[in-house]
Short mmCIF file of C-alpha atoms and ligand atoms in Angstrom, two decimals:
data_model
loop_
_atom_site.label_atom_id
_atom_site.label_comp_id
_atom_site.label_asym_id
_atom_site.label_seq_id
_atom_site.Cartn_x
_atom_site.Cartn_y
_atom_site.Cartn_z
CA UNK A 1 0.00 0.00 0.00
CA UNK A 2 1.52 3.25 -0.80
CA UNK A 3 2.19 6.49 0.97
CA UNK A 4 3.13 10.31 0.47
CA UNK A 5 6.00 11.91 2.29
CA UNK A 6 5.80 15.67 1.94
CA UNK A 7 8.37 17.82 3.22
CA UNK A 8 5.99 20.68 3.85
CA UNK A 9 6.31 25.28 3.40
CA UNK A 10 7.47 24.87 -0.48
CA UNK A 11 5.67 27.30 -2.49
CA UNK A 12 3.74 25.98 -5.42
CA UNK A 13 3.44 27.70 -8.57
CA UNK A 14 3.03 27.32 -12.51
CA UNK A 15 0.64 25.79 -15.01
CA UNK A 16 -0.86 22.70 -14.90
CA UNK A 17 -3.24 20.88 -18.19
CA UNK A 18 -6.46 19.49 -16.11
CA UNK A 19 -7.23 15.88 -17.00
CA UNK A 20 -10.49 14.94 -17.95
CA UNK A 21 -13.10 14.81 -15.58
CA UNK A 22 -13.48 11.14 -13.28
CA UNK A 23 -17.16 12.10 -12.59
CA UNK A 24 -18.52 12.71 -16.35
CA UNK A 25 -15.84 9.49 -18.04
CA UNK A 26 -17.87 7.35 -15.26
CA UNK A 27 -20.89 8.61 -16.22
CA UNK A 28 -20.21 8.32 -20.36
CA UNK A 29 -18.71 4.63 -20.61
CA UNK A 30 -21.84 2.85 -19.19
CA UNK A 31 -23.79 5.15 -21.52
CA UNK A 32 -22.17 3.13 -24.68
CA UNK A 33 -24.20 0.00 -23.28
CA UNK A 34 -27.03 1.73 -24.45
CA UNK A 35 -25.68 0.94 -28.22
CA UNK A 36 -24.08 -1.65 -30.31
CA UNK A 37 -20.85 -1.01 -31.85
CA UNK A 38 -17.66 1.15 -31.00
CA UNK A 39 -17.57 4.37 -29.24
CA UNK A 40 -14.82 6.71 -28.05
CA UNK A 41 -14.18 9.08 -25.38
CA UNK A 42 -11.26 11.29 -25.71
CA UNK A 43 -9.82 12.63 -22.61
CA UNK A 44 -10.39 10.51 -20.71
CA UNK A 45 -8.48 9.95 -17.40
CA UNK A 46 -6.27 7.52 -16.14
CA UNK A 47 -7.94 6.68 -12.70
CA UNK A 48 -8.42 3.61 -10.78
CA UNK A 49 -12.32 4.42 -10.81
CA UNK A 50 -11.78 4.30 -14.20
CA UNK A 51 -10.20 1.34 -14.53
CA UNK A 52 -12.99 -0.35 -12.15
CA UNK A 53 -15.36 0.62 -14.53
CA UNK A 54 -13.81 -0.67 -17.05
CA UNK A 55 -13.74 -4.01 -15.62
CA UNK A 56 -16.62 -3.99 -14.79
CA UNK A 57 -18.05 -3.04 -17.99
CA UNK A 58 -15.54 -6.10 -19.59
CA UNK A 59 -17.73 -8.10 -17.18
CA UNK A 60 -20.97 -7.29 -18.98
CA UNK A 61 -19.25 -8.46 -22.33
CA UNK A 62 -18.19 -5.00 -23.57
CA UNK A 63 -14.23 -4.44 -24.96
CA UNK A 64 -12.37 -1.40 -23.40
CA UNK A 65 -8.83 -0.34 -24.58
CA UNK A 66 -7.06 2.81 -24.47
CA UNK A 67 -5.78 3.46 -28.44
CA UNK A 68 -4.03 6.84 -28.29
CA UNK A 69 -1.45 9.17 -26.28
CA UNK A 70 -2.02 12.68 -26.39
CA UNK A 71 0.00 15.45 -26.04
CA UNK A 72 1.31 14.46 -22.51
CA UNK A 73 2.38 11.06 -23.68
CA UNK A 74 -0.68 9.36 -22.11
CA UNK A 75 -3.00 7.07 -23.36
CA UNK A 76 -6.54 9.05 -22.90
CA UNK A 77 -8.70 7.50 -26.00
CA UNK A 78 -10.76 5.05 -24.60
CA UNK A 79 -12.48 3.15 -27.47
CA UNK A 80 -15.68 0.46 -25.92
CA UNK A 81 -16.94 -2.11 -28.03
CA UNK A 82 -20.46 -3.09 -27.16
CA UNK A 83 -21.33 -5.51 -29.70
CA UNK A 84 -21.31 -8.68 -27.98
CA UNK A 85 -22.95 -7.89 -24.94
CA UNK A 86 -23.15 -11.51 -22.50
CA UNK A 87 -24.10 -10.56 -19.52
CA UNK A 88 -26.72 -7.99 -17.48
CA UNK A 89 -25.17 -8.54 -14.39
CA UNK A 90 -23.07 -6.19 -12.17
CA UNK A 91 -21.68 -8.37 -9.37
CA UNK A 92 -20.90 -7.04 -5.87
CA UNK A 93 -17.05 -7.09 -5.98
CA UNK A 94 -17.38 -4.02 -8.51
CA UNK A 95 -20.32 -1.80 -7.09
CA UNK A 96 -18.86 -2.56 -3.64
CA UNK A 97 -15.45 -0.57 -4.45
CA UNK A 98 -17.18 1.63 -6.90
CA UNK A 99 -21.00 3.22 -5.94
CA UNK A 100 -20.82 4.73 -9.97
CA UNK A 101 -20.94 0.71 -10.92
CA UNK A 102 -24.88 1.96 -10.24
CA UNK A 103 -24.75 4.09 -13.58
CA UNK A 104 -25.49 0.74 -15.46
CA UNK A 105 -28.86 0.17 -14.34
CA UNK A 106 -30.16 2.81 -16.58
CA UNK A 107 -28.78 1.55 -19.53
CA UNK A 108 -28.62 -2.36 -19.42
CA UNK A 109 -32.75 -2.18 -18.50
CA UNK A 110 -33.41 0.16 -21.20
CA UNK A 111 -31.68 -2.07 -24.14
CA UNK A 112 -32.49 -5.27 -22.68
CA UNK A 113 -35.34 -4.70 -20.80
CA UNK A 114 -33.51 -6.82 -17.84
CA UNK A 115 -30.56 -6.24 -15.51
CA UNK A 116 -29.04 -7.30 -11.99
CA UNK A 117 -26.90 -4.82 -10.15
CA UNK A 118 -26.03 -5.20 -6.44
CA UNK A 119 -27.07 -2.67 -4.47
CA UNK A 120 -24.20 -0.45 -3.29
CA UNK A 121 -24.52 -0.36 0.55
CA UNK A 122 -23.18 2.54 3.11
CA UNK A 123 -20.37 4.39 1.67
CA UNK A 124 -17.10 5.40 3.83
CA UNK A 125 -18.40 8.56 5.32
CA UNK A 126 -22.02 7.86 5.98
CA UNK A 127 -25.43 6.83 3.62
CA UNK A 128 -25.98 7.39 -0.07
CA UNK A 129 -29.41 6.20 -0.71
CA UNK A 130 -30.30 5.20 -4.47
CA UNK A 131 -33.71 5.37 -3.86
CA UNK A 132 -34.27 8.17 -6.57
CA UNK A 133 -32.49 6.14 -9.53
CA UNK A 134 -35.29 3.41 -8.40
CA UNK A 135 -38.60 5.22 -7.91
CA UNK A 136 -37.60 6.87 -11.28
CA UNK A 137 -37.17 3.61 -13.36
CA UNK A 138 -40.49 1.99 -11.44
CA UNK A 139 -42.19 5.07 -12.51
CA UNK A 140 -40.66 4.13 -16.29
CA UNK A 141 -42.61 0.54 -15.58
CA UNK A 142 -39.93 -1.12 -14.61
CA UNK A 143 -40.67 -4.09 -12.14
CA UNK A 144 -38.09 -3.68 -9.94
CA UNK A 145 -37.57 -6.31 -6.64
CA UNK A 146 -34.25 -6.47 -4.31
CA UNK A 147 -33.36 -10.01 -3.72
CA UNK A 148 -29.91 -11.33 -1.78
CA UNK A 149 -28.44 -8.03 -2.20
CA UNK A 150 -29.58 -6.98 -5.57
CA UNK A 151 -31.56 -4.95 -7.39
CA UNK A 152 -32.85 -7.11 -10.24
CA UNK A 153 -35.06 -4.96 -12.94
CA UNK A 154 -37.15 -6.27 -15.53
CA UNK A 155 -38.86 -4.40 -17.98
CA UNK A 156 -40.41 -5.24 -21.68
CA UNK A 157 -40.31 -1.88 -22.68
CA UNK A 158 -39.98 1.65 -20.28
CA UNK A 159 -42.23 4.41 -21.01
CA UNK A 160 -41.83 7.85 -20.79
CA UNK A 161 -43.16 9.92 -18.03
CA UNK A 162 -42.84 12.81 -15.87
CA UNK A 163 -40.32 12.28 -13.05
CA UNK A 164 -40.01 15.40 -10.56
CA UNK A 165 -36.90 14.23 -8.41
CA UNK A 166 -37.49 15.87 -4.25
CA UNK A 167 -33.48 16.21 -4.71
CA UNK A 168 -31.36 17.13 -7.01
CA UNK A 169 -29.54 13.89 -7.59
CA UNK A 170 -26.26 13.42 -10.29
CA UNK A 171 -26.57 9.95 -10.07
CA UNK A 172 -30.58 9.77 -10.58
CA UNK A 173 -30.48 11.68 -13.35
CA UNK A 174 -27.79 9.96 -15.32
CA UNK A 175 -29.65 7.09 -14.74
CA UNK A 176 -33.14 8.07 -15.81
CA UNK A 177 -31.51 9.96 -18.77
CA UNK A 178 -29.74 7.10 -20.58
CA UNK A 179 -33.32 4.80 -19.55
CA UNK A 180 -35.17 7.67 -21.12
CA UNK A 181 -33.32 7.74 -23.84
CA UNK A 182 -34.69 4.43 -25.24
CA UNK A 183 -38.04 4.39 -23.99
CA UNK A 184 -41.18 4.16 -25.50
CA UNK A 185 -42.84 8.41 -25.60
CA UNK A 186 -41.18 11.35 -23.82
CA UNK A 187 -39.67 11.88 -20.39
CA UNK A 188 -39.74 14.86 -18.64
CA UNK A 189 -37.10 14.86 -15.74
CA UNK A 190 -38.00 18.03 -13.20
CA UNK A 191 -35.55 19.13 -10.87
CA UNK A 192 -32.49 17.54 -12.67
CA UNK A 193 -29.15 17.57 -12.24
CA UNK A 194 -27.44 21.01 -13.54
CA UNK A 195 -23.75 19.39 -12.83
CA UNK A 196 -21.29 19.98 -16.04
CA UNK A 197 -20.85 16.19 -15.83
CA UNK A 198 -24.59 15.41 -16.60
CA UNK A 199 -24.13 17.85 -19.68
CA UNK A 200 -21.90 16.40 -21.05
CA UNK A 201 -23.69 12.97 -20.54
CA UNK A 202 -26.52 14.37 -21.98
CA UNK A 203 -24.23 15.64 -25.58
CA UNK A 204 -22.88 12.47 -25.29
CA UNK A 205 -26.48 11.12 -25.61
CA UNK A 206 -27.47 13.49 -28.61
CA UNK A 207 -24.64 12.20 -30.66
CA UNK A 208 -25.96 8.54 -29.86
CA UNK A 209 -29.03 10.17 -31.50
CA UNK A 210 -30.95 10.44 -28.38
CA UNK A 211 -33.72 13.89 -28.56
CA UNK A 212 -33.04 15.44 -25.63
CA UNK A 213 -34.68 19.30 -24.55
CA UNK A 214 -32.94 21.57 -22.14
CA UNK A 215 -29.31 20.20 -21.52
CA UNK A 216 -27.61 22.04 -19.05
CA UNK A 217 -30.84 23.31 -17.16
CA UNK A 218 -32.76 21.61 -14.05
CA UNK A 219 -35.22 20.48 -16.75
CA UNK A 220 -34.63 17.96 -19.45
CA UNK A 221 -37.06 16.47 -21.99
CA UNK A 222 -36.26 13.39 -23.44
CA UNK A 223 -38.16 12.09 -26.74
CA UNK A 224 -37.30 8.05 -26.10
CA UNK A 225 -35.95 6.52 -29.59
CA UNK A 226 -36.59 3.18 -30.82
CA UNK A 227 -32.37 2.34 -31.27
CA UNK A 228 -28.98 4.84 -30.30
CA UNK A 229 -25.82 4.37 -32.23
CA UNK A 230 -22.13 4.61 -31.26
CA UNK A 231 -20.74 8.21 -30.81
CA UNK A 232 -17.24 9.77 -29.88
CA UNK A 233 -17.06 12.66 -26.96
CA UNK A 234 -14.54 14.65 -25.72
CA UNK A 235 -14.81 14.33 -21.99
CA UNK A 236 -14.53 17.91 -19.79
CA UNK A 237 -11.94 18.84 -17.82
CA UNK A 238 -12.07 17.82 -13.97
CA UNK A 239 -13.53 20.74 -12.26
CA UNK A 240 -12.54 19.52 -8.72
CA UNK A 241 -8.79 18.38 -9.97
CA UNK A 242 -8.61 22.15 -10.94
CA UNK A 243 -10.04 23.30 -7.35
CA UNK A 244 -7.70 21.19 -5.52
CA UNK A 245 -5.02 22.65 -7.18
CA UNK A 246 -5.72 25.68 -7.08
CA UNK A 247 -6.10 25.57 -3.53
CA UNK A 248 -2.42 23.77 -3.35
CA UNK A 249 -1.32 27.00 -4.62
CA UNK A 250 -3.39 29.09 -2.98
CA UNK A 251 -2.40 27.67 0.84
CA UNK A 252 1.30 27.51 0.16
CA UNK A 253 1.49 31.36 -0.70
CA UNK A 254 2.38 30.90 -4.29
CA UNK A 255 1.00 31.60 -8.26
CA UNK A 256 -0.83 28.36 -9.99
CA UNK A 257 -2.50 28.64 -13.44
CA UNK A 258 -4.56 25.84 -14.67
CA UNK A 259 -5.40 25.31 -18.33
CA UNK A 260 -8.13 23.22 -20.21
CA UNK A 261 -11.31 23.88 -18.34
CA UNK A 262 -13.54 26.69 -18.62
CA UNK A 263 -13.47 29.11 -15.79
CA UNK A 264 -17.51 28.88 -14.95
CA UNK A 265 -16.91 25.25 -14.35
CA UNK A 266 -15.05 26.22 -11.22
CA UNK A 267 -16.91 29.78 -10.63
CA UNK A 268 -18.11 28.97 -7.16
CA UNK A 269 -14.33 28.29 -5.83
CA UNK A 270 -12.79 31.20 -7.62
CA UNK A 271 -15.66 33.70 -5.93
CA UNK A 272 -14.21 31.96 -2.39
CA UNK A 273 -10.45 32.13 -3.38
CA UNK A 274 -10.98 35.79 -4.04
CA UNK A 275 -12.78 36.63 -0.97
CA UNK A 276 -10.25 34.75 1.02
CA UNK A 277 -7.77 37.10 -0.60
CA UNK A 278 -6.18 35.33 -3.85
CA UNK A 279 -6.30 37.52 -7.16
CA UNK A 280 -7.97 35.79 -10.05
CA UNK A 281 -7.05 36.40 -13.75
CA UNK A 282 -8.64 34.29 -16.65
CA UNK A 283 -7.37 34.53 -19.65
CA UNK A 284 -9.09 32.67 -22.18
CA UNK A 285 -8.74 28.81 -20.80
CA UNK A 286 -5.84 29.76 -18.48
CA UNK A 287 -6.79 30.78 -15.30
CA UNK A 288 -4.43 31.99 -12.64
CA UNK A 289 -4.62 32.40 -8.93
CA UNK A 290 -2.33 34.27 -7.01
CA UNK A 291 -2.05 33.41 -3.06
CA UNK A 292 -3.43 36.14 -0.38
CA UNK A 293 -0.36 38.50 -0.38
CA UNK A 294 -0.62 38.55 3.74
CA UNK A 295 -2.99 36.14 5.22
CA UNK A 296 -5.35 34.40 4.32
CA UNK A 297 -8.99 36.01 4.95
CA UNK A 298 -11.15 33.75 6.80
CA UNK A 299 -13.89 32.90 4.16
CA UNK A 300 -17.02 30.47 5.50
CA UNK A 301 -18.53 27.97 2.51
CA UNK A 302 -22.01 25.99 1.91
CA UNK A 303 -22.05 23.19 -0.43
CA UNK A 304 -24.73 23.03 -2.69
CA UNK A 305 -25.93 21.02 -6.07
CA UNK A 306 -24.23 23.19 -9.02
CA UNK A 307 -23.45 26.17 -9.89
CA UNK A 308 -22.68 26.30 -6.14
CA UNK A 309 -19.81 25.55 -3.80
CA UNK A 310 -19.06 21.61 -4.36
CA UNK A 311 -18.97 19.09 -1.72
CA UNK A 312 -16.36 17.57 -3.42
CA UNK A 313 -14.57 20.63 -2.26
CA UNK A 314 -14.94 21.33 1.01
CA UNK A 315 -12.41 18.98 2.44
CA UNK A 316 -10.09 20.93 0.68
CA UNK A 317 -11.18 24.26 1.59
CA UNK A 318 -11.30 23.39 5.14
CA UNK A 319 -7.29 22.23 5.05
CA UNK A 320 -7.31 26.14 3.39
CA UNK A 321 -9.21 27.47 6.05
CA UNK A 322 -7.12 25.51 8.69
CA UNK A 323 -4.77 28.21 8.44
CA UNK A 324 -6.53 31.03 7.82
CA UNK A 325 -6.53 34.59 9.90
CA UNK A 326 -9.29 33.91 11.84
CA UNK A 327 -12.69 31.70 12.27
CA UNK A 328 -14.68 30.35 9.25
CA UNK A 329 -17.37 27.86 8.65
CA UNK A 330 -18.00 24.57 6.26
CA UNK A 331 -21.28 23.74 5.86
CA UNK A 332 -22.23 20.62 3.66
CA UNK A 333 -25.64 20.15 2.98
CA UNK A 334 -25.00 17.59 0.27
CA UNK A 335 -23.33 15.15 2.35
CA UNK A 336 -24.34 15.51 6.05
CA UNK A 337 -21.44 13.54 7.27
CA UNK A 338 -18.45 14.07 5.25
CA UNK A 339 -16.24 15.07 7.85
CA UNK A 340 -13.70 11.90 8.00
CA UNK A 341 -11.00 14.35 7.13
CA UNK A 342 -11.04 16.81 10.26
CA UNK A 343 -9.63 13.91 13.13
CA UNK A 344 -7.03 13.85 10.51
CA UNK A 345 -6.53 17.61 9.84
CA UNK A 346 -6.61 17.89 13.41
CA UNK A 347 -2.98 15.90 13.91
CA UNK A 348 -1.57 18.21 11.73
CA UNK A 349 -2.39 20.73 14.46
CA UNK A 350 -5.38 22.29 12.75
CA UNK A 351 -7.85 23.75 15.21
CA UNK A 352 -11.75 22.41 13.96
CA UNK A 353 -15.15 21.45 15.52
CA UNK A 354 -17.59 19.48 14.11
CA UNK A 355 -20.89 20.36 14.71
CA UNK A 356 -23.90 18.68 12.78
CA UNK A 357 -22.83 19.43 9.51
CA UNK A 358 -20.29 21.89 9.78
CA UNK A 359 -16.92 22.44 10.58
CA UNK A 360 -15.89 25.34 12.68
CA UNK A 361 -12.37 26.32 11.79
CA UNK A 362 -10.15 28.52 14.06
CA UNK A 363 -7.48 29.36 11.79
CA UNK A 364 -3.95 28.64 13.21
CA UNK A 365 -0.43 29.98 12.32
CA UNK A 366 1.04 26.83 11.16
CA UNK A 367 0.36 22.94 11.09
CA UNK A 368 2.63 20.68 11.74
CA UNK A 369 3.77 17.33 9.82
CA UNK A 370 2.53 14.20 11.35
CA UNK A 371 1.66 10.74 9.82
CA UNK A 372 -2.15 10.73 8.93
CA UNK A 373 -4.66 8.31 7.26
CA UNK A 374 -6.82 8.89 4.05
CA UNK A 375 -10.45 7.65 4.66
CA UNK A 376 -11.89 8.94 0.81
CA UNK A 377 -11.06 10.48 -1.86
CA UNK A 378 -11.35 14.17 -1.09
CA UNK A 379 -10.36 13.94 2.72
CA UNK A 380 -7.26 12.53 1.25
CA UNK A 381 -7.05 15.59 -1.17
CA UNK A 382 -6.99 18.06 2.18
CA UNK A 383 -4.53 15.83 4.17
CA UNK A 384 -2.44 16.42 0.59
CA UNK A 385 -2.76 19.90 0.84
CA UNK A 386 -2.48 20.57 4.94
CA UNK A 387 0.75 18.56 4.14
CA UNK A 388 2.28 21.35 1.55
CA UNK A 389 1.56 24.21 4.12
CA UNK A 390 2.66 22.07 6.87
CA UNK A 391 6.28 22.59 8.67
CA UNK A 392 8.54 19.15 8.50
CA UNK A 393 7.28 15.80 7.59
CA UNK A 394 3.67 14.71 6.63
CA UNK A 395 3.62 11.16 5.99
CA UNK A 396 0.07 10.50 4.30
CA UNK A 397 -1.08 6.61 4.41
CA UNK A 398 -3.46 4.98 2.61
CA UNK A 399 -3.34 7.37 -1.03
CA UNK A 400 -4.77 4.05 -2.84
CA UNK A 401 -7.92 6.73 -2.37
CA UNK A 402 -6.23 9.24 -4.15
CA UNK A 403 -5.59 6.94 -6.76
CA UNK A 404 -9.04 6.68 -7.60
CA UNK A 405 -9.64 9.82 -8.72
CA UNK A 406 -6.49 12.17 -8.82
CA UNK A 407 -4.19 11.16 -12.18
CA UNK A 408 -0.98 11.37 -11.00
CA UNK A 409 -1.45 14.04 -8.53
CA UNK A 410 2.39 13.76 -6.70
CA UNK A 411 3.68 14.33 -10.45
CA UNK A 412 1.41 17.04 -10.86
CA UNK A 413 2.30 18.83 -7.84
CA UNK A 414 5.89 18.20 -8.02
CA UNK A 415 5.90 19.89 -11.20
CA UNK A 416 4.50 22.68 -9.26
CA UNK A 417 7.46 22.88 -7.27
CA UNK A 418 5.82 20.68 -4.05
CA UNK A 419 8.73 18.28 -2.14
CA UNK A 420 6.19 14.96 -2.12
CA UNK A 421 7.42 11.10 -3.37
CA UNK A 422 5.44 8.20 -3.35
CA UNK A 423 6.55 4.96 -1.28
CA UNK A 424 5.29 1.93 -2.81
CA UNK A 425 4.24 -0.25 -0.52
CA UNK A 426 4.35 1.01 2.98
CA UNK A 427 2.84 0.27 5.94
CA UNK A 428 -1.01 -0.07 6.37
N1 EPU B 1 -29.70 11.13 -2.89
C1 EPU B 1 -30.82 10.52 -2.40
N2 EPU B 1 -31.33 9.47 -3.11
C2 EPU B 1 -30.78 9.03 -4.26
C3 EPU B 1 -29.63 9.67 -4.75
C4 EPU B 1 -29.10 10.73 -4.04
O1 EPU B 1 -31.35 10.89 -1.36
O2 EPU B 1 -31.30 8.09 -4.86
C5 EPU B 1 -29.12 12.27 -2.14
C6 EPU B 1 -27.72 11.97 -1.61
O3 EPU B 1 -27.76 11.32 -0.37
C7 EPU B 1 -27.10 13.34 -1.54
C8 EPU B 1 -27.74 14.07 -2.72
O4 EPU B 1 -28.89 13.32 -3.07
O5 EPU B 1 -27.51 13.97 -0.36
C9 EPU B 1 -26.86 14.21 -3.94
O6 EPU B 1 -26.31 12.94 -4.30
P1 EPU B 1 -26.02 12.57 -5.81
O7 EPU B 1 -26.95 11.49 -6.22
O8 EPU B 1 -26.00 13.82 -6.61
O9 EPU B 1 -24.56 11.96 -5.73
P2 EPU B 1 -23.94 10.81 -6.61
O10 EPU B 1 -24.51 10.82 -7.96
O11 EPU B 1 -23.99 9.55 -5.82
C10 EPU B 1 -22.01 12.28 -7.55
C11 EPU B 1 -20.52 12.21 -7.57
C12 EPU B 1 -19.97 12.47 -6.17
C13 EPU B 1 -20.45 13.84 -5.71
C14 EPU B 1 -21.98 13.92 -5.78
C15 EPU B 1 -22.53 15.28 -5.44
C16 EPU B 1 -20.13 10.63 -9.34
C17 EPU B 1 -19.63 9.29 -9.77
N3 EPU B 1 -20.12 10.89 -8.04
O12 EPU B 1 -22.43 11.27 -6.65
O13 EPU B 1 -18.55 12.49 -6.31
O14 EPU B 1 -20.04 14.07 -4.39
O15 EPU B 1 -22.42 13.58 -7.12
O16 EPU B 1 -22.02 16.24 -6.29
O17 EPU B 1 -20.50 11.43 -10.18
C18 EPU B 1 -16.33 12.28 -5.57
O18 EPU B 1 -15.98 12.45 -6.75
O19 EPU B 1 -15.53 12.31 -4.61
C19 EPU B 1 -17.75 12.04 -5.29
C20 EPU B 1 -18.18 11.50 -4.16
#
């Protein structure tokens, strides 16, 4: 199992190419189950998630390989074959390590009118229900039962209807989108995900040949076709990738400027760097964030569904706000519980209170290197980043959950200027 060392108080500065985004290539490679044939997404990271997906995917009878490089020297054309599709079943040992597994539900039901997909089960910092992707798909017709741990749908053909989701769910509108797409009349999907992800799903769907109404809004109407054909899609840049490190810069006093995503992807961060007293200059697809020239300005956040603050963000903010001048609150109403990262934050001599769901943060002058565990994916971002800013050592165990959905990030940030290596195989 590997681990970081980071020798902390290095300044991090210069420009970094975002990959493409984990969140919309796990959303676009079940989507190709919908046809028959070969489809390619370009830009497409190189991720553990992703290559979970892909097995799992090779599972169901579908052939993945990566055929290109791009500029960087790394493979990022993923071409999926979905001709000879053998199986409808997504077995435990996937959805287990991977809750997106659920995103073929949708799509295996709608072409085959049958599939099996364990059900994903608590989730390392608390519940994620997937109670909307059901009531959505029973409201399609789908006969849906859970037996021995799975969800097993049947269906002859889904109709279209009006589904008005209580939340705003990513997942449960992925879902019902790529179901909708092949069902029988039109589906109108109220309150749907806005997330750039789920847009560019939803393109991705258009060039299958799927009619779809209002793409990029909280309503989308989907005229069901009788058959979808293979389509190519760029994939977008990773909006939190390009949070996270701007916030490296931003919390080690120095000047990063990330290229290849498009500055209102990541509007609600910038707004919060600035108040917490970075500059912000965009220039076309290069934007550039200068650290707080003194200190840093306390700034308070709220997660909400997009265009708003992501949750998928506020571990890392809070590792900002750790050493901010002052006090400052994290609020995430997304995620209740997501606060597996502040025990952590807190060896590294950060000063923060949990209460319900938010994190009081007493800015202090420094933190201090310690060895710390990752417990997710974005708690291990902020123990990353408290590490950078910290003074001495930061040994950070466990950054197999980096892995899932950071490419590369120690290569990244080195070429930033950041003092981190990777120790293969360390202790547990
Ligand atoms: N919810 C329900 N019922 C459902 C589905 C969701 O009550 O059936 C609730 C959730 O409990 C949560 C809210 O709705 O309170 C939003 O959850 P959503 O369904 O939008 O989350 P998701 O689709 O499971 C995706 C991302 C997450 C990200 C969330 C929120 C993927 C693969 N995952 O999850 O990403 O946090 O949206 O933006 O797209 C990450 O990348 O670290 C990550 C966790």
């Amino acid at each position: 199992m590997d681990k970081f060392i980071i020798r902390g108080g290095k300044k991090l500065s210069g420009e970094l190419q975002i990959s493409g985004a984990k969140n919309a290539t796990l959303a676009l490679m079940p989507a190709t189950l919908l046809t028959s044939g070969v489809s390619t997404l370009t830009n497409t990271p190189q991720l553990n998630d992703v290559y979970t997906m892909m097995k799992l995917l090779n599972e169901l009878g579908v052939e993945t390989k990566f055929v290109r490089e791009n500029s960087f020297g790394e493979k990022d054309v993923l071409q999926l074959n979905t001709k000879n599709i053998t199986s409808q079943v997504a077995p435990y040992e996937y959805v287990k390590k991977m809750r997106a597994s659920v995103y073929v539900l949708g799509p295996l039901l709608a072409r085959f009118g049958y599939a099996k997909v364990s059900l994903p089960g608590g989730c390392a910092w608390g519940p994620r229900p997937i109670n909307l992707h059901l009531e959505a798909l029973k409201k399609m017709g789908a006969d849906i039962d859970l037996a021995e741990g799975y969800i097993i749908a049947k269906s002859k053909k889904l109709n279209g209807t009006k589904i008005n989701f209580d939340v705003s769910s990513v997942g449960a509108t992925g879902n019902t989108l790529m179901a909708a797409s092949l069902a029988k009349g039109t589906t109108v999907i109220n309150n749907a995900a806005m997330e750039p992800e789920i847009t560019n799903l939803a393109e991705f769907l258009v060039k299958m040949g799927s009619r779809i109404d209002g793409i990029g809004t909280s309503t989308l109407t989907i005229e069901g076709v009788d058959e979808l054909k293979p389509a190519d899609i760029y994939t977008i840049a990773d909006r939190i990738e390009a949070g996270t490190v701007l916030i490296a810069g931003a919390l080690t006093g120095g000047e990063v400027t990330i290229k290849g995503i498009p500055d209102i992807y990541i509007n609600a961060v910038l707004t919060k760097l600035e108040d917490s007293g970075c500059k912000i200059n965009i220039n076309g697809d290069a934007v550039k964030v200068k650290a707080a020239s003194k200190q840093i300005t306390p700034t308070s956040v709220t997660t909400s569904i997009y265009p708003g603050f992501p949750t998928d963000m506020q571990a890392q903010w809070t590792a900002y706000m750790a050493i901010a001048n002052g006090v400052s609150t994290v609020t995430d109403t997304i995620y209740l519980d997501r606060f597996k990262h502040v025990p952590e934050l807190v060896r590294l001599g950060a000063n923060i209170a949990v209460n319900d769901n938010s994190a009081v943060i007493k800015g202090v002058s420094k933190l201090k290197g310690a060895k710390v565990m990752s417990t997710d994916l974005r708690a291990s971002a902020s123990l990353v980043l408290a590490g950078l800013a910290a003074e001495g050592v930061t040994e950070v165990l466990r950054v197999y959950h980096l892995d899932r959905g950071y490419q590369k990030i120690e290569e990244k940030l080195k070429a930033l200027g950041a003092d981190i290596e990777r120790v293969a195989g360390a202790e547990y």
